[in-house]
Coordinates of C-alpha atoms and ligand atoms in Angstrom, one line a residue:
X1 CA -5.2 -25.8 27.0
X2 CA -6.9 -23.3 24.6
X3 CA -6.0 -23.9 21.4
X4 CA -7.8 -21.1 18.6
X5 CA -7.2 -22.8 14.1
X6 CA -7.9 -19.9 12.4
X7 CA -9.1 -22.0 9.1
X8 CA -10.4 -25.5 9.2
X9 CA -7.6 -27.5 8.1
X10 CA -7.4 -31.8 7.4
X11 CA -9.0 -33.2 10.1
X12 CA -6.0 -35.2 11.4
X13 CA -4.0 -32.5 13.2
X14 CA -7.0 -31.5 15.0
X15 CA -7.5 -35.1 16.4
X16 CA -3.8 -34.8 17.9
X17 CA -4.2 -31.8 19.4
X18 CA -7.8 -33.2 20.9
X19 CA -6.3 -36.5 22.1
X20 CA -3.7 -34.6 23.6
X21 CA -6.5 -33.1 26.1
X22 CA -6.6 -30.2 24.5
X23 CA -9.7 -27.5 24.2
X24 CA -9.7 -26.8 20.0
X25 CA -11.5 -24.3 18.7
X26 CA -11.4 -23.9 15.2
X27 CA -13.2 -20.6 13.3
X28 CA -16.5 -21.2 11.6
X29 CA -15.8 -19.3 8.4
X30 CA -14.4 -20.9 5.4
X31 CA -12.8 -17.9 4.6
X32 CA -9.7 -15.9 6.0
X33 CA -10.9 -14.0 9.1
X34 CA -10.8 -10.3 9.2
X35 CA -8.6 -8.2 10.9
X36 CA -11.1 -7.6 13.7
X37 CA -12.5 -11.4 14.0
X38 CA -9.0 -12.7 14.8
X39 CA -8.3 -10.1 17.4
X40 CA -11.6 -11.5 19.3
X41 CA -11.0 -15.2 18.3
X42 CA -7.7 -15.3 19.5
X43 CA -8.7 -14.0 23.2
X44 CA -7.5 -16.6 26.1
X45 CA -5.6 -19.1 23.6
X46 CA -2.7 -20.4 24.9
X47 CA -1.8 -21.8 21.0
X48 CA -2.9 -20.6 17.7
X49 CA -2.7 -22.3 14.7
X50 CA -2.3 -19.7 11.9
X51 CA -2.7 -19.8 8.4
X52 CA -0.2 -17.7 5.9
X53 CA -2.9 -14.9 5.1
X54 CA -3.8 -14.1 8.7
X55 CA -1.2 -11.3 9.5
X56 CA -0.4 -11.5 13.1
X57 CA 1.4 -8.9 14.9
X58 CA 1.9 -7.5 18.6
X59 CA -1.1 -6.7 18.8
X60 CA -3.2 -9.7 17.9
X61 CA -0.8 -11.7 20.5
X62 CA -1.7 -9.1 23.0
X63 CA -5.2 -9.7 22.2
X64 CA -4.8 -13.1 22.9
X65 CA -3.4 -12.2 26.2
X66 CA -0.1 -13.3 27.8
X67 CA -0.9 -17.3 28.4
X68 CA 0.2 -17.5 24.2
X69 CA 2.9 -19.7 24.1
X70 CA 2.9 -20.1 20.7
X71 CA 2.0 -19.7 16.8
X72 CA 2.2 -22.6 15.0
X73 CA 1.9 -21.7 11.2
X74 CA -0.2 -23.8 8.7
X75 CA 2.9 -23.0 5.8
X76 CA 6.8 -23.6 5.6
X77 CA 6.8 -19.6 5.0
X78 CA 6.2 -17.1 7.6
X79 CA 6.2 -13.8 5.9
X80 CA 2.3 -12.9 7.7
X81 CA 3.9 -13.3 11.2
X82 CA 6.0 -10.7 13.0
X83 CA 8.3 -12.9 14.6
X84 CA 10.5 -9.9 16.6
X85 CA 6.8 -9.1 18.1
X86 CA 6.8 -12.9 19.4
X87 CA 10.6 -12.6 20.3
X88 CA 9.8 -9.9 22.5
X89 CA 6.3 -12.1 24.1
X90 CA 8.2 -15.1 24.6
X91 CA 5.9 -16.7 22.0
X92 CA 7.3 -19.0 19.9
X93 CA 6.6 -19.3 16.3
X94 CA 6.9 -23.2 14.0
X95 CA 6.5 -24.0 10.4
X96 CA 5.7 -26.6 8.4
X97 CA 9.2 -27.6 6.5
X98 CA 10.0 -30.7 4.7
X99 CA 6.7 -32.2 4.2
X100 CA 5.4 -30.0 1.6
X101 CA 8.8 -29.9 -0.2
X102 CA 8.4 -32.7 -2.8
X103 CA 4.8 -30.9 -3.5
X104 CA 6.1 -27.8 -4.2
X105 CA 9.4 -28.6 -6.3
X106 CA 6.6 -31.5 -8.8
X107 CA 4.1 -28.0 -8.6
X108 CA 7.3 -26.0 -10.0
X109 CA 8.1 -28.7 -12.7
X110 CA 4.6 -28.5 -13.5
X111 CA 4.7 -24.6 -14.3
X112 CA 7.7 -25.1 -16.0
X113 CA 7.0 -28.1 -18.1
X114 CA 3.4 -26.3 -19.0
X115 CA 4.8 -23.2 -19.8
X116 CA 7.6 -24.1 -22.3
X117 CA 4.9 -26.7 -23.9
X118 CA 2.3 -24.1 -23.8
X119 CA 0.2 -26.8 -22.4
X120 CA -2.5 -24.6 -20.8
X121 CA -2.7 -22.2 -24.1
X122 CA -2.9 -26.1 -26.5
X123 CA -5.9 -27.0 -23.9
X124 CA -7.7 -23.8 -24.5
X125 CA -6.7 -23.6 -28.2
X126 CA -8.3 -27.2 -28.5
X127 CA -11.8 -26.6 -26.8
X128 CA -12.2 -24.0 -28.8
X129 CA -12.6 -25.9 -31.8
X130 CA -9.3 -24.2 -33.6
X131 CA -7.8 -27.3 -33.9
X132 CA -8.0 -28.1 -38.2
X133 CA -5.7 -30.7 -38.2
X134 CA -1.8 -31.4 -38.0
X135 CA 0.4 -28.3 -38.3
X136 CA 4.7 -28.4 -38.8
X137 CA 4.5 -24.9 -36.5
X138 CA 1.5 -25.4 -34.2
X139 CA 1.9 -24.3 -30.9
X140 CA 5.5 -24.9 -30.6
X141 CA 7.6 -24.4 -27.4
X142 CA 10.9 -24.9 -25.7
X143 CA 12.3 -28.3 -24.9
X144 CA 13.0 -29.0 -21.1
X145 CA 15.2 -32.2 -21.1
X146 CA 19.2 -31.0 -21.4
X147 CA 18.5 -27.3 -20.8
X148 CA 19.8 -25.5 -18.2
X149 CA 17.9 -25.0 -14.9
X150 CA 18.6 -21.9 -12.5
X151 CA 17.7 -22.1 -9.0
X152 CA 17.1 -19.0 -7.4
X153 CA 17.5 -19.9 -3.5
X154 CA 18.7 -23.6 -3.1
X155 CA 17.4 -24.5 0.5
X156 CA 14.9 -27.6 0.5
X157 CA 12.5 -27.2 -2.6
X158 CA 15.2 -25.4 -4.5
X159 CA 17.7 -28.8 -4.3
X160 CA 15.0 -31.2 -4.7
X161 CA 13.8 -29.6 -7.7
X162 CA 17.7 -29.5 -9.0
X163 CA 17.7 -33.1 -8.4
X164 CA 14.5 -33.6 -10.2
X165 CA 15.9 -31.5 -13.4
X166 CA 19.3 -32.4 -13.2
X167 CA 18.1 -36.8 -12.6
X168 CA 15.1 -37.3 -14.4
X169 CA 15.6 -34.3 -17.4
X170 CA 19.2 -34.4 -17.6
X171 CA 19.4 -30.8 -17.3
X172 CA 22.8 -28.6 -16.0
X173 CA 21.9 -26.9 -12.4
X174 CA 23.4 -23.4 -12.1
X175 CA 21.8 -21.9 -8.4
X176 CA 22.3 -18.8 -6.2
X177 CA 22.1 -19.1 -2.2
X178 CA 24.3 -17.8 0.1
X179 CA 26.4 -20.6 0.4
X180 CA 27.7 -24.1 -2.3
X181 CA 25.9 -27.2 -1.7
X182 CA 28.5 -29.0 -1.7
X183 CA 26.8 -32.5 -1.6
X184 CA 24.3 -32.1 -4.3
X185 CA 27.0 -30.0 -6.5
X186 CA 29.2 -33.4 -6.6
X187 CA 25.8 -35.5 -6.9
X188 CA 24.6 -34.0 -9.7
X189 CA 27.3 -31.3 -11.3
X190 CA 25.1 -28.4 -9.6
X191 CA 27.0 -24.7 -9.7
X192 CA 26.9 -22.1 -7.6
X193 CA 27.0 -18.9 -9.8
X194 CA 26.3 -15.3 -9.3
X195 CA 22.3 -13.7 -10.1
X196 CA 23.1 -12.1 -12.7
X197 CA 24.9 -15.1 -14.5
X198 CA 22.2 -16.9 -13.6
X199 CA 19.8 -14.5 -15.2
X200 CA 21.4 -14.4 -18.5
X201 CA 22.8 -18.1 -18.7
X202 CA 19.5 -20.2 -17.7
X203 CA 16.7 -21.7 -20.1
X204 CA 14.4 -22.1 -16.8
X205 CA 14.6 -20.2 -13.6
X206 CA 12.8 -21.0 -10.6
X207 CA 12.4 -18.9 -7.5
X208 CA 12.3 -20.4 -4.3
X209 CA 13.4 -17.3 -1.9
X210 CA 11.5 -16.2 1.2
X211 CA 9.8 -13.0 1.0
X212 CA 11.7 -10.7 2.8
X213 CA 12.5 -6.7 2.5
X214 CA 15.5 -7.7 0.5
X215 CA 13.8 -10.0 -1.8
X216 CA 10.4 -8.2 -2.3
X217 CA 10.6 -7.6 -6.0
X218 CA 14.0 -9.2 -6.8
X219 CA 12.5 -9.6 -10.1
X220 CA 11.9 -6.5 -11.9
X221 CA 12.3 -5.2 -15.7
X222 CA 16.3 -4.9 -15.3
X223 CA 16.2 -8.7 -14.1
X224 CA 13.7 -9.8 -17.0
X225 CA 15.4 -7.9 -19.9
X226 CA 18.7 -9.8 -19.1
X227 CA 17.4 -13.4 -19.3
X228 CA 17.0 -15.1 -22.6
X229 CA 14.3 -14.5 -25.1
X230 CA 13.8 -18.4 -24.7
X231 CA 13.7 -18.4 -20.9
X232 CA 10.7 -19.6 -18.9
X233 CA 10.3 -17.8 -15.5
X234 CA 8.8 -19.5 -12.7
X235 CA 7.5 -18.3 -9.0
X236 CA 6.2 -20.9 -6.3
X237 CA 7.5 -18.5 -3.2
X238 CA 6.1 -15.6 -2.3
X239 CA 4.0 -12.8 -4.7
X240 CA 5.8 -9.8 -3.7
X241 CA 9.2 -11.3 -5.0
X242 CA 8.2 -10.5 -8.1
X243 CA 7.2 -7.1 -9.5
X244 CA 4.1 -8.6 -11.4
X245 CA 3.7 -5.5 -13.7
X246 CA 6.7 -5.7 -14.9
X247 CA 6.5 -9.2 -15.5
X248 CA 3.4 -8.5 -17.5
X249 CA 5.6 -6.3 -19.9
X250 CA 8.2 -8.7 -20.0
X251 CA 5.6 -11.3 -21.4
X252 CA 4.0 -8.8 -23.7
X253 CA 6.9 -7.6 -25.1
X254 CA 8.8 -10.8 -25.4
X255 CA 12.1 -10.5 -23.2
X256 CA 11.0 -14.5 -22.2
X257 CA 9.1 -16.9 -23.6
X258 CA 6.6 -17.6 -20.7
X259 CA 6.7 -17.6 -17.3
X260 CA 4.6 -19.8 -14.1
X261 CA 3.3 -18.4 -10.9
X262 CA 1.7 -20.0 -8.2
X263 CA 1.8 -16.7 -5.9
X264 CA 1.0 -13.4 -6.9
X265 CA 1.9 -10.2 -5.8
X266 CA -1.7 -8.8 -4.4
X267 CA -3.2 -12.0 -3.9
X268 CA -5.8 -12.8 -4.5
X269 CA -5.6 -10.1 -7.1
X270 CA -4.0 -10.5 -10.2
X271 CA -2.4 -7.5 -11.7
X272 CA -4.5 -6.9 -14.2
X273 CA -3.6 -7.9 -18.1
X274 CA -2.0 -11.2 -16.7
X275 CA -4.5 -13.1 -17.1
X276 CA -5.4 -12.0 -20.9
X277 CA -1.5 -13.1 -21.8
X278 CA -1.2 -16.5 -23.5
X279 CA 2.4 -17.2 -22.4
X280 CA 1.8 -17.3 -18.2
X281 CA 0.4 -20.8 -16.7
X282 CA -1.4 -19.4 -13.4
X283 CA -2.5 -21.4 -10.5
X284 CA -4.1 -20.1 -6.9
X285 CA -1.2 -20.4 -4.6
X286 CA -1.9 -24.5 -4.5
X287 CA 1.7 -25.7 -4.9
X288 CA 1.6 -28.1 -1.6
X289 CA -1.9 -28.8 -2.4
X290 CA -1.9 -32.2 -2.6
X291 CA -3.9 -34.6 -0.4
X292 CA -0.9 -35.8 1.7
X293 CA 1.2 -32.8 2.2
X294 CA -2.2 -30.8 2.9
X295 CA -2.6 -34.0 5.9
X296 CA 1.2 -33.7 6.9
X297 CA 1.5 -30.3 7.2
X298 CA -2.0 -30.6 9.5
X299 CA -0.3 -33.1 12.1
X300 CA 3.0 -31.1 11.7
X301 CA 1.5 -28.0 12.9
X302 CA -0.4 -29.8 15.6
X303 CA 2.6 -31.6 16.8
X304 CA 4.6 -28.5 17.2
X305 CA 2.0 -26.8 19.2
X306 CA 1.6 -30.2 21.2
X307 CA 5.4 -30.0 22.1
X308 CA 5.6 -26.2 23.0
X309 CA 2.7 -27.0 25.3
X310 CA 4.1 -29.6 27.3
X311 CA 7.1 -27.4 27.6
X312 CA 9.3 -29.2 25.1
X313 CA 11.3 -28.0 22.4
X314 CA 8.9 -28.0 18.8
X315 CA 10.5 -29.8 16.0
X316 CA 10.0 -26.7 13.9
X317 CA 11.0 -23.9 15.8
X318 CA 11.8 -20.9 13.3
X319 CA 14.6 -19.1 14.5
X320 CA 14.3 -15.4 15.1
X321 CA 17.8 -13.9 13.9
Ligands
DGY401 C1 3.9 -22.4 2.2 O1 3.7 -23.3 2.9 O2 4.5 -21.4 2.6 C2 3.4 -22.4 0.8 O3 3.3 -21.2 0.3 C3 2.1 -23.2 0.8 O4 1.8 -23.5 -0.5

């Protein structure tokens, strides 16, 4: 069958889906395709294997015509795909889960641990020649180890990063999610608390939400004006989750210490002034950028389209509710 990967991806998910007998065709730009060059790409495929900035709706899976079977996205978040418009198609949509996880939640630690050591602003301040020697007040930041962490959204990256702070940095876990984790709270003394305890209580905070119309800018001046003056914000979900302006005033004016973002709200735009501000870390949306996950989540995605396409259940449907 016709399978249509938007974006070249590790080679070893498209050697699956080839030795499964399949006919891959995979887009000859290194660069997300327009609007209008994924509406002709995807003609006649029976699978498509997305990435998370191609934005596929109704009508690019009517373009595709109605052999689609399904979408299989190159990303454990799903935000660009309109998942009632596959609902209503029969098409069914998979994910990437689990395999990026530890990737993300060391990517998160990262931000936080460079932010409170102002590791990024010591780096620049040091190839820049300003460095004249040893200084009792140079450059100094926010211990990590014994703090308290807040989770914001405790489903797979949010509890291994709890584990991660709570084992290795002997911090106190406070999280939000809808329900207690009731394993990991008697593992490691995790909390369930409200937001806005969590807001004002927490050195470090960590989002790990999915971008949705109730969590597009969760974050916003009345959120950032009640966490500490010490806190250190970080984003590795979704952009839009956080209202990036106002988290340029929050820097600016100093309602936290310093804040890390892997996503941005307009990627890839940065609001502009962000990246002037000393107290932000800021990487390109690479959180499960490492070699391995970047191979996993390749044979993940190609297994789930494999499965759908011999009529089988995929191991990571996502679940229209
Ligand atoms: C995802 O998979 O959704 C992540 O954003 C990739 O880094």
């Amino acid at each position: 069958m016709k399978i249509f990967v938007t974006r070249k991806i590790p080679q070893v998910g498209l050697d699956l889906l080839k030795q499964a007998g399949h006919e891959v065709a995979v887009s000859e730009f290194d660069r997300p395709l327009t609007r209008e060059e994924l509406m002709q790409k995807v003609a006649a495929a029976d699978a498509i294997l997305s990435q998370l900035v191609d934005k596929i709706d109704g009508e690019v899976m009517d373009m595709a015509g109605k052999q689609l079977k399904v979408i299989a996205n190159y990303a454990v978040g799903y935000d660009n795909l309109n998942l009632k418009d596959a609902e209503s198609r029969h098409i069914l949509v998979t994910n990437t889960p689990d395999v990026l996880t530890d990737a993300v939640a060391d990517h998160a630690f990262a931000l936080m641990m460079a932010a409170a050591r102002r590791v990024v602003e010591s780096d620049r301040f040091s190839r820049a020649g300003k460095y004249t020697g040893w200084q009792p007040f140079l450059l100094l930041g926010q211990d990590v180890h014994g703090k308290t962490m807040g989770i914001v959204g405790m489903g797979r990256i949010g509890s291994t990063l709890a584990a991660r702070a709570a084992k290795g940095f002997g911090m106190k876990v406070l999280y939000t999610d809808q329900k207690d984790n009731a394993q990991l709270d008697s593992e490691i003394g995790s909390k369930r608390v409200e937001l806005n305890e969590l807001l004002k209580t927490a050195d470090f905070i960590s989002v790990h939400v999915p971008l949705l119309p109730e969590t597009r800018h969760m974050f916003s001046s009345k959120q950032f004006e009640m966490m500490k003056k010490t806190a250190v914000f970080v984003n590795t979900s979704r952009g839009p989750v956080v209202d990036e302006q106002a988290l340029l005033d929050a820097l600016k004016k100093g309602d936290i210490f310093g804040a890390g973002i892997d996503v941005w709200e307009f990627e890839p735009k940065l609001t502009p002034g962000l990246a002037e501000l000393e107290n932000i870390v800021i990487t390109p949306h690479t959180a499960s950028a490492t070699i391995e996950a970047r191979d996993n989540m390749s044979r993940v995605a190609a297994e789930n389209i494999i499965a759908v396409l011999k009529g089988e259940q995929p191991p990571n449907l996502v679940k229209i509710t």
